[in-house]
Short mmCIF file of C-alpha atoms in Angstrom, two decimals:
data_model
loop_
_atom_site.label_atom_id
_atom_site.label_comp_id
_atom_site.label_asym_id
_atom_site.label_seq_id
_atom_site.Cartn_x
_atom_site.Cartn_y
_atom_site.Cartn_z
CA SER A 758 -11.36 -24.38 47.45
CA VAL A 759 -13.54 -23.57 50.44
CA ASN A 760 -13.15 -25.81 53.47
CA THR A 761 -16.52 -25.10 55.08
CA ASP A 762 -20.16 -26.08 54.82
CA SER A 763 -21.84 -23.00 56.25
CA GLU A 764 -25.44 -22.38 55.26
CA SER A 765 -25.11 -18.62 55.74
CA ALA A 766 -21.75 -18.06 53.99
CA ASP A 767 -21.66 -15.90 50.86
CA TYR A 768 -19.71 -18.22 48.56
CA ALA A 769 -20.48 -16.00 45.57
CA ARG A 770 -18.41 -13.28 47.24
CA ILE A 771 -15.33 -15.52 47.10
CA ASP A 772 -15.86 -16.06 43.37
CA ALA A 773 -16.31 -12.32 42.86
CA VAL A 774 -13.04 -11.55 44.66
CA LEU A 775 -11.20 -14.13 42.52
CA VAL A 776 -12.63 -12.76 39.27
CA GLU A 777 -11.76 -9.22 40.34
CA ALA A 778 -8.18 -10.24 41.17
CA LEU A 779 -7.79 -11.90 37.75
CA ARG A 780 -8.99 -8.69 36.06
CA LEU A 781 -10.97 -10.62 33.50
CA ARG A 782 -12.94 -8.77 30.89
CA PRO A 783 -16.66 -8.99 31.63
CA ALA A 784 -18.42 -11.50 29.42
CA MET A 785 -21.26 -10.24 27.30
CA PRO A 786 -24.58 -12.00 27.86
CA PHE A 787 -26.22 -13.95 25.07
CA ALA A 788 -28.45 -11.76 22.99
CA PRO A 789 -32.15 -12.50 23.55
CA ALA A 790 -33.52 -14.86 20.94
CA GLU A 791 -37.01 -15.67 19.85
CA ALA A 792 -38.37 -18.92 21.24
CA SER A 793 -38.70 -21.49 18.48
CA MET A 794 -41.69 -23.16 20.13
CA ASP A 795 -45.02 -22.17 21.63
CA PRO A 796 -44.27 -21.55 25.34
CA SER A 797 -47.91 -21.55 26.47
CA PRO A 798 -47.96 -25.28 27.48
CA TRP A 799 -45.14 -24.53 29.97
CA LEU A 800 -46.83 -21.60 31.72
CA GLY A 801 -48.23 -22.33 35.17
CA ARG A 802 -47.27 -23.60 38.61
CA TYR A 803 -44.20 -25.85 39.06
CA VAL A 804 -43.22 -28.13 41.93
CA PRO A 805 -39.94 -30.02 42.57
CA ALA A 806 -39.77 -33.36 40.78
CA PRO A 807 -38.39 -35.11 42.67
CA SER A 808 -38.13 -33.40 46.08
CA ARG A 809 -34.74 -33.33 47.79
CA PHE A 810 -36.10 -35.64 50.50
CA ALA A 811 -39.12 -37.95 50.36
CA ILE A 812 -40.55 -36.42 53.54
CA GLN A 813 -40.65 -33.03 51.81
CA SER A 814 -42.77 -34.15 48.86
CA TYR A 815 -46.08 -32.99 50.36
CA PRO A 816 -44.83 -29.59 51.64
CA ASP A 817 -43.11 -29.05 48.29
CA LEU A 818 -46.40 -29.57 46.47
CA LEU A 819 -47.99 -26.80 48.54
CA THR A 820 -45.23 -24.22 48.97
CA GLY A 821 -42.01 -25.47 47.39
CA GLY A 822 -42.53 -24.43 43.80
CA PHE A 823 -42.90 -21.33 41.67
CA SER A 824 -45.01 -19.92 38.86
CA LEU A 825 -43.78 -19.42 35.30
CA THR A 826 -45.53 -16.55 33.53
CA SER A 827 -45.01 -14.44 30.41
CA HIS A 828 -43.42 -11.08 31.10
CA SER A 829 -42.08 -8.34 28.79
CA GLY A 830 -41.22 -10.60 25.87
CA GLY A 831 -39.72 -13.21 28.16
CA PHE A 832 -40.75 -15.05 31.29
CA ALA A 833 -40.82 -14.56 35.05
CA LEU A 834 -40.21 -17.19 37.73
CA THR A 835 -42.12 -16.24 40.88
CA PRO A 836 -41.57 -18.43 43.97
CA PHE A 837 -44.30 -19.03 46.54
CA MET A 838 -42.57 -16.50 48.79
CA GLY A 839 -39.93 -14.24 47.25
CA SER A 840 -39.11 -11.99 44.35
CA ALA A 841 -39.61 -12.87 40.71
CA ILE A 842 -36.64 -13.80 38.50
CA GLY A 843 -36.67 -12.74 34.86
CA LEU A 844 -35.94 -15.30 32.13
CA ALA A 845 -35.11 -14.30 28.57
CA PRO A 846 -35.42 -16.67 25.59
CA ALA A 847 -31.98 -17.96 24.56
CA GLY A 848 -32.94 -19.99 21.51
CA GLY A 849 -34.87 -23.23 21.23
CA HIS A 850 -36.10 -24.37 24.62
CA LEU A 851 -33.31 -22.53 26.47
CA LEU A 852 -33.81 -19.60 28.83
CA ARG A 853 -31.36 -17.21 30.45
CA ALA A 854 -31.94 -15.86 33.94
CA ASP A 855 -31.26 -12.24 34.80
CA GLY A 856 -27.62 -11.84 35.82
CA CYS A 857 -26.45 -14.86 33.80
CA VAL A 858 -24.42 -14.62 30.59
CA ALA A 859 -25.34 -18.10 29.31
CA PRO A 860 -28.55 -20.14 29.20
CA SER A 861 -29.49 -21.24 32.73
CA HIS A 862 -32.85 -23.02 32.33
CA ILE A 863 -34.46 -25.34 29.84
CA LEU A 864 -38.04 -26.26 29.06
CA LEU A 865 -38.59 -29.98 28.42
CA ARG A 866 -41.07 -32.82 28.85
CA ASP A 867 -40.82 -36.05 30.78
CA ALA A 868 -41.53 -39.51 29.40
CA ASP A 869 -45.28 -38.99 29.94
CA GLY A 870 -45.27 -35.66 28.11
CA THR A 871 -45.69 -33.52 31.24
CA PRO A 872 -44.07 -30.07 30.83
CA MET A 873 -40.99 -29.65 32.99
CA LEU A 874 -38.37 -27.00 33.71
CA SER A 875 -34.79 -27.57 34.84
CA ASP A 876 -31.92 -25.34 35.91
CA GLY A 877 -29.34 -28.11 35.53
CA MET A 878 -29.35 -28.89 39.23
CA ARG A 879 -33.02 -29.58 39.92
CA SER A 880 -36.07 -30.43 37.85
CA PHE A 881 -39.62 -29.17 38.32
CA ARG A 882 -42.90 -30.41 36.85
CA LEU A 883 -45.99 -28.47 35.90
CA ILE A 884 -48.86 -29.12 38.30
CA GLY A 885 -52.46 -28.63 37.27
CA THR A 886 -54.62 -25.98 38.91
CA ALA A 887 -57.23 -28.58 39.87
CA GLU A 888 -54.65 -30.82 41.59
CA LEU A 889 -53.17 -27.91 43.53
CA THR A 890 -56.61 -26.62 44.52
CA LEU A 891 -57.68 -30.04 45.80
CA LEU A 892 -54.48 -30.36 47.86
CA TRP A 893 -55.05 -26.99 49.53
CA LEU A 894 -58.75 -27.75 50.00
CA ALA A 895 -57.99 -31.07 51.68
CA LEU A 896 -55.48 -29.36 53.97
CA GLY A 897 -57.78 -26.48 54.89
CA LEU A 898 -60.84 -28.65 55.56
CA GLY A 899 -58.75 -31.22 57.42
CA VAL A 900 -57.30 -28.59 59.76
CA ALA A 901 -60.81 -27.20 60.30
CA GLY A 902 -61.98 -30.71 61.20
CA LEU A 903 -59.16 -31.11 63.71
CA LEU A 904 -60.05 -27.78 65.33
CA TYR A 905 -63.70 -28.87 65.47
CA PHE A 906 -62.80 -31.93 67.55
CA LEU A 907 -60.35 -29.97 69.66
CA VAL A 908 -62.65 -27.04 70.54
CA VAL A 909 -66.23 -27.27 69.25
CA ALA A 910 -67.08 -30.94 69.82
CA PRO A 911 -66.17 -30.97 73.55
CA ILE A 912 -68.26 -27.82 74.16
CA LEU A 913 -71.28 -29.25 72.34
CA ALA A 914 -70.96 -32.57 74.18
CA TRP A 915 -70.71 -30.83 77.55
CA ARG A 916 -73.77 -28.67 76.87
CA HIS A 917 -75.87 -31.71 76.00
CA GLY A 918 -74.63 -33.96 78.78
CA ARG A 919 -72.62 -36.34 76.61
CA ALA A 920 -69.06 -37.55 77.15
CA VAL A 921 -66.75 -34.58 76.56
CA ILE A 922 -63.96 -36.65 75.05
CA GLY A 923 -65.27 -38.78 72.21
CA PRO A 924 -63.18 -40.87 69.81
CA GLY A 925 -62.46 -37.91 67.50
CA THR A 926 -61.47 -35.56 70.31
CA GLY A 927 -59.37 -38.29 71.90
CA GLY A 928 -57.51 -38.87 68.64
CA VAL A 929 -56.77 -35.17 68.23
CA LEU A 930 -55.69 -34.79 71.87
CA GLY A 931 -53.34 -37.72 71.40
CA LEU A 932 -51.83 -36.00 68.38
CA VAL A 933 -51.43 -32.73 70.29
CA GLY A 934 -49.79 -34.53 73.22
CA ALA A 935 -47.38 -36.37 70.93
CA ALA A 936 -46.51 -33.10 69.19
CA LEU A 937 -45.73 -31.43 72.54
CA VAL A 938 -43.43 -34.30 73.50
CA PHE A 939 -41.84 -34.26 70.05
CA GLN A 940 -40.96 -30.54 70.11
CA ARG A 941 -39.04 -30.99 73.37
CA GLN A 942 -36.61 -33.56 72.03
CA SER A 943 -33.17 -32.72 70.64
CA PHE A 944 -32.84 -32.03 66.94
CA ALA A 945 -30.07 -34.63 66.86
CA SER A 946 -32.66 -37.30 67.73
CA LEU A 947 -34.93 -36.42 64.82
CA GLY A 948 -34.14 -39.61 62.88
CA ASP A 949 -33.85 -41.95 65.86
CA SER A 950 -36.48 -44.34 67.19
CA SER A 951 -36.81 -42.18 70.30
CA LEU A 952 -39.77 -42.09 72.67
CA ALA A 953 -40.99 -38.81 71.13
CA ASN A 954 -40.79 -40.16 67.58
CA MET A 955 -42.53 -43.37 68.60
CA ALA A 956 -45.30 -41.36 70.29
CA LEU A 957 -45.76 -39.27 67.14
CA ALA A 958 -45.91 -42.38 64.98
CA ALA A 959 -48.50 -43.96 67.28
CA ALA A 960 -50.61 -40.79 67.35
CA THR A 961 -50.63 -40.44 63.57
CA LEU A 962 -51.48 -44.13 63.23
CA LEU A 963 -54.40 -43.93 65.68
CA LEU A 964 -55.84 -40.64 64.38
CA PRO A 965 -57.55 -42.06 61.25
CA LEU A 966 -58.79 -45.04 63.26
CA ALA A 967 -60.31 -42.66 65.80
CA MET A 968 -62.01 -40.72 63.00
CA VAL A 969 -63.52 -43.90 61.55
CA TRP A 970 -64.79 -44.81 65.03
CA GLN A 971 -66.18 -41.30 65.48
CA ALA A 972 -67.96 -41.35 62.12
CA ILE A 973 -69.61 -44.70 62.90
CA ALA A 974 -70.59 -43.49 66.40
CA ALA A 975 -72.12 -40.29 64.99
CA ILE A 976 -74.22 -42.22 62.47
CA ALA A 977 -75.35 -44.69 65.11
CA ALA A 978 -76.20 -42.08 67.79
CA ARG A 979 -77.92 -39.54 65.53
CA HIS A 980 -77.70 -36.88 68.25
CA MET A 981 -78.44 -33.22 67.61
CA HIS A 982 -75.02 -32.41 66.09
CA TRP A 983 -74.23 -35.73 64.43
CA ARG A 984 -74.03 -34.25 60.91
CA PRO A 985 -71.21 -31.71 61.56
CA THR A 986 -69.43 -34.39 63.60
CA LEU A 987 -69.66 -36.81 60.70
CA ILE A 988 -68.49 -34.19 58.20
CA ALA A 989 -65.54 -33.24 60.43
CA SER A 990 -64.57 -36.91 60.72
CA LEU A 991 -64.68 -37.36 56.94
CA VAL A 992 -62.60 -34.26 56.10
CA VAL A 993 -59.95 -35.31 58.63
CA LEU A 994 -59.92 -38.76 57.03
CA VAL A 995 -59.40 -37.15 53.62
CA LEU A 996 -56.42 -35.23 55.01
CA CYS A 997 -55.06 -38.45 56.55
CA ALA A 998 -55.40 -40.23 53.21
CA THR A 999 -53.58 -37.38 51.46
CA LEU A 1000 -50.74 -37.51 53.98
CA ALA A 1001 -50.59 -41.31 53.73
CA ALA A 1002 -50.29 -41.06 49.95
CA HIS A 1003 -47.16 -38.95 50.47
CA GLY A 1004 -45.65 -41.21 53.13
CA LEU A 1005 -46.49 -38.97 56.11
CA MET A 1006 -49.20 -41.06 57.78
CA PRO A 1007 -48.19 -42.70 60.02
CA LEU A 1008 -45.20 -40.41 60.52
CA MET A 1009 -42.19 -42.62 61.25
CA LEU A 1010 -39.18 -40.31 61.13
CA TRP A 1011 -36.62 -43.04 61.80
CA ARG A 1012 -37.28 -44.84 58.52
#
């Protein structure tokens, strides 16, 4: 047994030393077998289902999965960042990863019929291209909207003699201030109801309210740049709604 929980330790090296000391004959890998089903419904992008932690569900949708593609008579698992892993058919819905002597993955469906893939330790579901595209689009436009209120809106307001800090800019500045306080706290306090965590929760709660206020103010004022201000408010609200749907808005880390 290994009496440690190091994240950087090479535990496979210990197994290799044990196997070498036992002088076991190397096992022959399973011979590749033809898949007995049409694999095309399982090809595409996969995301963890479920995520290891609830707070990771949204990041996992964007970057935590991998792509399953056909490759040289078998398949290839390509993570968002990393090298591809080859998978050879091992009969039925079973697949064998490169370096394994027995089947290591299985293709299956959940109760709703959604294609899934499992390695015995974790399960992953197939995500549609449209869903993934909309998630990235909401993130990109939302970040652009935040930058608009942080940089562009104050400059435009100053040039035209209006209040530099409107509701939208105030909401974003509050979020930036809370983030600066948050990054200075100890990692050990991450799950506590600390001042930094409370400030972050308050800022993420007030941000969508500030955007609603800003959108209403832009429509009512109808100043020269009211349309881009309204659009920026709406795309930030879409991002807030997306984060809220995944339990990240408001962000209360002590729950």
